[in-house]
Short mmCIF file of the C-alpha atoms (twelve columns), coordinates in Angstrom:
data_MODEL
# 
_entry.id   MODEL 
# 
loop_
_atom_site.group_PDB 
_atom_site.id 
_atom_site.type_symbol 
_atom_site.label_atom_id 
_atom_site.label_alt_id 
_atom_site.label_comp_id 
_atom_site.label_asym_id 
_atom_site.label_seq_id 
_atom_site.Cartn_x 
_atom_site.Cartn_y 
_atom_site.Cartn_z 
_atom_site.pdbx_PDB_model_num 
ATOM 1   C CA . MET A 1   107.252 46.335 83.316  1 
ATOM 2   C CA . ASP A 2   104.772 45.947 80.515  1 
ATOM 3   C CA . ALA A 3   103.535 49.379 79.357  1 
ATOM 4   C CA . LYS A 4   99.802  48.511 79.756  1 
ATOM 5   C CA . VAL A 5   100.260 47.222 83.255  1 
ATOM 6   C CA . ALA A 6   102.253 50.212 84.235  1 
ATOM 7   C CA . SER A 7   99.616  52.486 82.894  1 
ATOM 8   C CA . LEU A 8   96.702  50.493 84.645  1 
ATOM 9   C CA . LEU A 9   98.713  50.806 87.978  1 
ATOM 10  C CA . ASN A 10  99.245  54.486 87.428  1 
ATOM 11  C CA . GLU A 11  95.516  54.975 86.785  1 
ATOM 12  C CA . GLN A 12  94.700  53.096 89.997  1 
ATOM 13  C CA . ILE A 13  96.711  55.588 92.007  1 
ATOM 14  C CA . ASN A 14  93.992  58.190 90.809  1 
ATOM 15  C CA . LYS A 15  91.197  55.782 91.531  1 
ATOM 16  C CA . GLU A 16  92.217  55.076 95.082  1 
ATOM 17  C CA . LEU A 17  92.594  58.842 95.615  1 
ATOM 18  C CA . TYR A 18  89.193  59.409 94.327  1 
ATOM 19  C CA . SER A 19  88.049  56.567 96.774  1 
ATOM 20  C CA . ALA A 20  89.578  58.619 99.600  1 
ATOM 21  C CA . TYR A 21  87.764  61.606 98.404  1 
ATOM 22  C CA . LEU A 22  84.434  59.846 98.161  1 
ATOM 23  C CA . TYR A 23  84.988  58.515 101.749 1 
ATOM 24  C CA . LEU A 24  85.553  61.917 103.069 1 
ATOM 25  C CA . ASP A 25  82.548  63.103 101.635 1 
ATOM 26  C CA . PHE A 26  80.577  60.178 103.233 1 
ATOM 27  C CA . ALA A 27  82.294  61.111 106.504 1 
ATOM 28  C CA . ASN A 28  81.153  64.891 105.807 1 
ATOM 29  C CA . TYR A 29  77.598  63.731 105.327 1 
ATOM 30  C CA . TYR A 30  77.544  61.906 108.435 1 
ATOM 31  C CA . ALA A 31  79.121  64.702 110.491 1 
ATOM 32  C CA . SER A 32  76.412  66.904 109.189 1 
ATOM 33  C CA . VAL A 33  73.622  64.636 110.549 1 
ATOM 34  C CA . GLY A 34  75.395  64.116 113.856 1 
ATOM 35  C CA . LEU A 35  76.501  60.351 113.347 1 
ATOM 36  C CA . ASP A 36  80.174  60.851 114.486 1 
ATOM 37  C CA . GLY A 37  80.773  57.237 114.678 1 
ATOM 38  C CA . PHE A 38  79.801  56.798 110.959 1 
ATOM 39  C CA . GLU A 39  81.939  60.022 110.403 1 
ATOM 40  C CA . ASN A 40  84.903  58.234 111.962 1 
ATOM 41  C CA . TRP A 41  84.328  54.939 110.184 1 
ATOM 42  C CA . TYR A 42  84.614  56.584 106.786 1 
ATOM 43  C CA . ARG A 43  87.515  58.865 107.827 1 
ATOM 44  C CA . VAL A 44  89.394  55.765 108.562 1 
ATOM 45  C CA . GLN A 45  88.238  54.345 105.298 1 
ATOM 46  C CA . ALA A 46  89.584  57.339 103.557 1 
ATOM 47  C CA . GLN A 47  92.936  56.952 105.082 1 
ATOM 48  C CA . GLU A 48  93.054  53.203 103.861 1 
ATOM 49  C CA . GLU A 49  92.324  54.357 100.394 1 
ATOM 50  C CA . ARG A 50  95.222  57.069 100.548 1 
ATOM 51  C CA . ASP A 51  97.562  54.213 101.753 1 
ATOM 52  C CA . HIS A 52  96.446  52.072 98.913  1 
ATOM 53  C CA . ALA A 53  97.242  54.812 96.353  1 
ATOM 54  C CA . MET A 54  100.780 55.054 98.067  1 
ATOM 55  C CA . LEU A 55  101.400 51.324 97.761  1 
ATOM 56  C CA . PHE A 56  100.723 51.534 93.892  1 
ATOM 57  C CA . TYR A 57  102.908 54.536 93.910  1 
ATOM 58  C CA . GLN A 58  105.735 53.003 95.779  1 
ATOM 59  C CA . TYR A 59  105.462 49.906 93.529  1 
ATOM 60  C CA . LEU A 60  105.832 51.726 90.496  1 
ATOM 61  C CA . GLN A 61  108.654 53.708 91.838  1 
ATOM 62  C CA . ASN A 62  110.431 50.459 93.165  1 
ATOM 63  C CA . ASN A 63  110.238 49.182 89.505  1 
ATOM 64  C CA . GLY A 64  111.540 52.228 87.857  1 
ATOM 65  C CA . GLU A 65  108.365 53.297 86.467  1 
ATOM 66  C CA . THR A 66  107.406 57.082 85.945  1 
ATOM 67  C CA . VAL A 67  104.328 58.077 88.046  1 
ATOM 68  C CA . THR A 68  101.926 60.601 86.654  1 
ATOM 69  C CA . PHE A 69  99.233  62.164 88.253  1 
ATOM 70  C CA . GLY A 70  95.801  63.139 86.941  1 
ATOM 71  C CA . ALA A 71  93.145  65.206 88.452  1 
ATOM 72  C CA . VAL A 72  91.180  63.653 91.057  1 
ATOM 73  C CA . ASP A 73  87.374  64.068 90.306  1 
ATOM 74  C CA . ALA A 74  85.133  65.418 93.004  1 
ATOM 75  C CA . PRO A 75  82.856  62.809 94.591  1 
ATOM 76  C CA . ASN A 76  79.987  62.030 92.631  1 
ATOM 77  C CA . TRP A 77  76.713  60.985 94.600  1 
ATOM 78  C CA . THR A 78  73.397  62.204 95.428  1 
ATOM 79  C CA . ARG A 79  72.731  62.735 99.266  1 
ATOM 80  C CA . GLY A 80  69.822  60.961 100.666 1 
ATOM 81  C CA . ASP A 81  68.946  59.302 103.753 1 
ATOM 82  C CA . ASN A 82  71.611  57.627 106.189 1 
ATOM 83  C CA . MET A 83  71.595  54.510 103.894 1 
ATOM 84  C CA . THR A 84  72.578  56.262 100.714 1 
ATOM 85  C CA . PRO A 85  76.360  56.386 101.539 1 
ATOM 86  C CA . LEU A 86  76.327  52.877 102.587 1 
ATOM 87  C CA . LYS A 87  74.886  51.552 99.468  1 
ATOM 88  C CA . LYS A 88  77.144  53.789 97.255  1 
ATOM 89  C CA . ALA A 89  80.091  52.518 99.216  1 
ATOM 90  C CA . PHE A 90  79.249  48.986 98.510  1 
ATOM 91  C CA . GLU A 91  78.656  49.871 94.821  1 
ATOM 92  C CA . HIS A 92  82.015  51.725 94.773  1 
ATOM 93  C CA . GLU A 93  83.932  48.738 96.258  1 
ATOM 94  C CA . GLN A 94  82.534  46.430 93.633  1 
ATOM 95  C CA . TYR A 95  83.723  48.816 90.939  1 
ATOM 96  C CA . VAL A 96  87.305  49.093 92.602  1 
ATOM 97  C CA . THR A 97  87.344  45.205 92.690  1 
ATOM 98  C CA . SER A 98  86.658  45.255 88.930  1 
ATOM 99  C CA . LEU A 99  89.525  47.665 88.495  1 
ATOM 100 C CA . ILE A 100 92.012  45.292 90.324  1 
ATOM 101 C CA . ASN A 101 90.838  42.327 88.431  1 
ATOM 102 C CA . THR A 102 91.387  44.373 85.065  1 
ATOM 103 C CA . ILE A 103 95.021  45.048 86.249  1 
ATOM 104 C CA . TYR A 104 95.518  41.485 87.524  1 
ATOM 105 C CA . ALA A 105 94.304  40.033 84.041  1 
ATOM 106 C CA . ALA A 106 96.718  42.403 82.188  1 
ATOM 107 C CA . ALA A 107 99.593  41.455 84.444  1 
ATOM 108 C CA . TYR A 108 98.693  37.616 83.886  1 
ATOM 109 C CA . GLU A 109 98.464  37.994 80.224  1 
ATOM 110 C CA . VAL A 110 102.188 39.101 80.071  1 
ATOM 111 C CA . HIS A 111 103.420 36.845 82.841  1 
ATOM 112 C CA . ASP A 112 104.219 39.599 85.157  1 
ATOM 113 C CA . PHE A 113 104.303 37.456 88.212  1 
ATOM 114 C CA . ARG A 114 105.743 39.942 90.657  1 
ATOM 115 C CA . THR A 115 102.852 42.486 89.876  1 
ATOM 116 C CA . MET A 116 100.385 39.488 90.240  1 
ATOM 117 C CA . GLN A 117 101.934 38.825 93.546  1 
ATOM 118 C CA . VAL A 118 101.400 42.268 94.655  1 
ATOM 119 C CA . LEU A 119 97.913  42.367 93.375  1 
ATOM 120 C CA . ASP A 120 97.040  39.140 95.355  1 
ATOM 121 C CA . TRP A 121 97.108  41.405 98.463  1 
ATOM 122 C CA . PHE A 122 94.680  43.856 96.725  1 
ATOM 123 C CA . VAL A 123 92.344  41.056 95.680  1 
ATOM 124 C CA . LYS A 124 92.127  39.735 99.346  1 
ATOM 125 C CA . GLU A 125 91.633  43.394 100.382 1 
ATOM 126 C CA . GLN A 126 88.837  43.992 98.103  1 
ATOM 127 C CA . GLY A 127 87.052  40.974 99.287  1 
ATOM 128 C CA . GLU A 128 87.375  42.390 102.838 1 
ATOM 129 C CA . GLU A 129 86.228  45.695 101.681 1 
ATOM 130 C CA . GLU A 130 82.967  44.477 99.901  1 
ATOM 131 C CA . LYS A 131 82.325  42.276 103.084 1 
ATOM 132 C CA . ASN A 132 82.669  45.275 105.386 1 
ATOM 133 C CA . ALA A 133 80.482  47.443 103.110 1 
ATOM 134 C CA . SER A 134 77.776  44.653 102.750 1 
ATOM 135 C CA . ASP A 135 77.850  44.193 106.634 1 
ATOM 136 C CA . MET A 136 77.284  48.028 107.202 1 
ATOM 137 C CA . ILE A 137 74.170  47.997 104.857 1 
ATOM 138 C CA . THR A 138 73.092  44.810 106.830 1 
ATOM 139 C CA . LYS A 139 73.540  46.619 110.131 1 
ATOM 140 C CA . MET A 140 71.821  49.600 109.226 1 
ATOM 141 C CA . GLU A 141 68.708  47.703 107.991 1 
ATOM 142 C CA . LEU A 142 68.626  45.774 111.289 1 
ATOM 143 C CA . PHE A 143 69.115  48.757 113.536 1 
ATOM 144 C CA . GLY A 144 69.160  52.079 111.690 1 
ATOM 145 C CA . THR A 145 65.452  52.782 112.097 1 
ATOM 146 C CA . ASP A 146 65.468  52.346 115.854 1 
ATOM 147 C CA . ALA A 147 66.896  55.277 117.677 1 
ATOM 148 C CA . LYS A 148 68.737  53.055 120.602 1 
ATOM 149 C CA . GLY A 149 69.934  50.742 117.822 1 
ATOM 150 C CA . LEU A 150 71.266  53.462 115.775 1 
ATOM 151 C CA . TYR A 151 73.007  54.962 118.823 1 
ATOM 152 C CA . MET A 152 74.589  51.663 119.653 1 
ATOM 153 C CA . LEU A 153 75.910  51.195 115.941 1 
ATOM 154 C CA . ASN A 154 77.196  54.748 115.888 1 
ATOM 155 C CA . SER A 155 79.096  54.038 119.092 1 
ATOM 156 C CA . GLU A 156 80.615  50.733 117.719 1 
ATOM 157 C CA . LEU A 157 81.612  52.677 114.643 1 
ATOM 158 C CA . LYS A 158 83.197  55.382 116.722 1 
ATOM 159 C CA . ALA A 159 85.688  52.790 118.184 1 
ATOM 160 C CA . ARG A 160 87.477  51.937 114.573 1 
ATOM 161 C CA . VAL A 161 91.012  52.989 114.423 1 
ATOM 162 C CA . TYR A 162 93.341  53.004 111.480 1 
ATOM 163 C CA . THR A 163 95.873  50.267 110.919 1 
ATOM 164 C CA . ALA A 164 98.336  50.821 108.241 1 
ATOM 165 C CA . PRO A 165 98.673  47.968 105.596 1 
ATOM 166 C CA . SER A 166 101.408 45.443 106.017 1 
ATOM 167 C CA . LEU A 167 102.273 44.872 102.405 1 
ATOM 168 C CA . VAL A 168 106.053 44.328 101.459 1 
ATOM 169 C CA . LEU A 169 106.763 45.718 97.867  1 
# 
């Protein structure tokens, strides 16, 4: 595997773990304000991000690459109202999409088609992640200022369950 591609994949493990920390902190915020459905949604999201890190880890291992771990930064965001985590999540997903695109471009440059094929799943996943984050903002804008609407939205989010990714490496 090309050294630059391997390095970027290795760095992505750390970025995915940071994403998990960030989403756990969002869950923590929502728990503190009594929105247990939102808390659940972000706890599930954190699990997804941990699994994304593990997919990159396993891919590097399967290809004989050494995995190195760096420190995972503490979540960095300023608490505000109930909309703040939603907007920060959308911005963060756009950032993660840019990271995946950078890895894809590096793999393309060296004709690493196997890595590109694995990254195809992540490109699709990021499209879904951005859409989900955008939809959360829209729903909060529509229903978040009405107590009954917020209650219903919170109840909807409480029903989310984790489903492990089905990606063959």
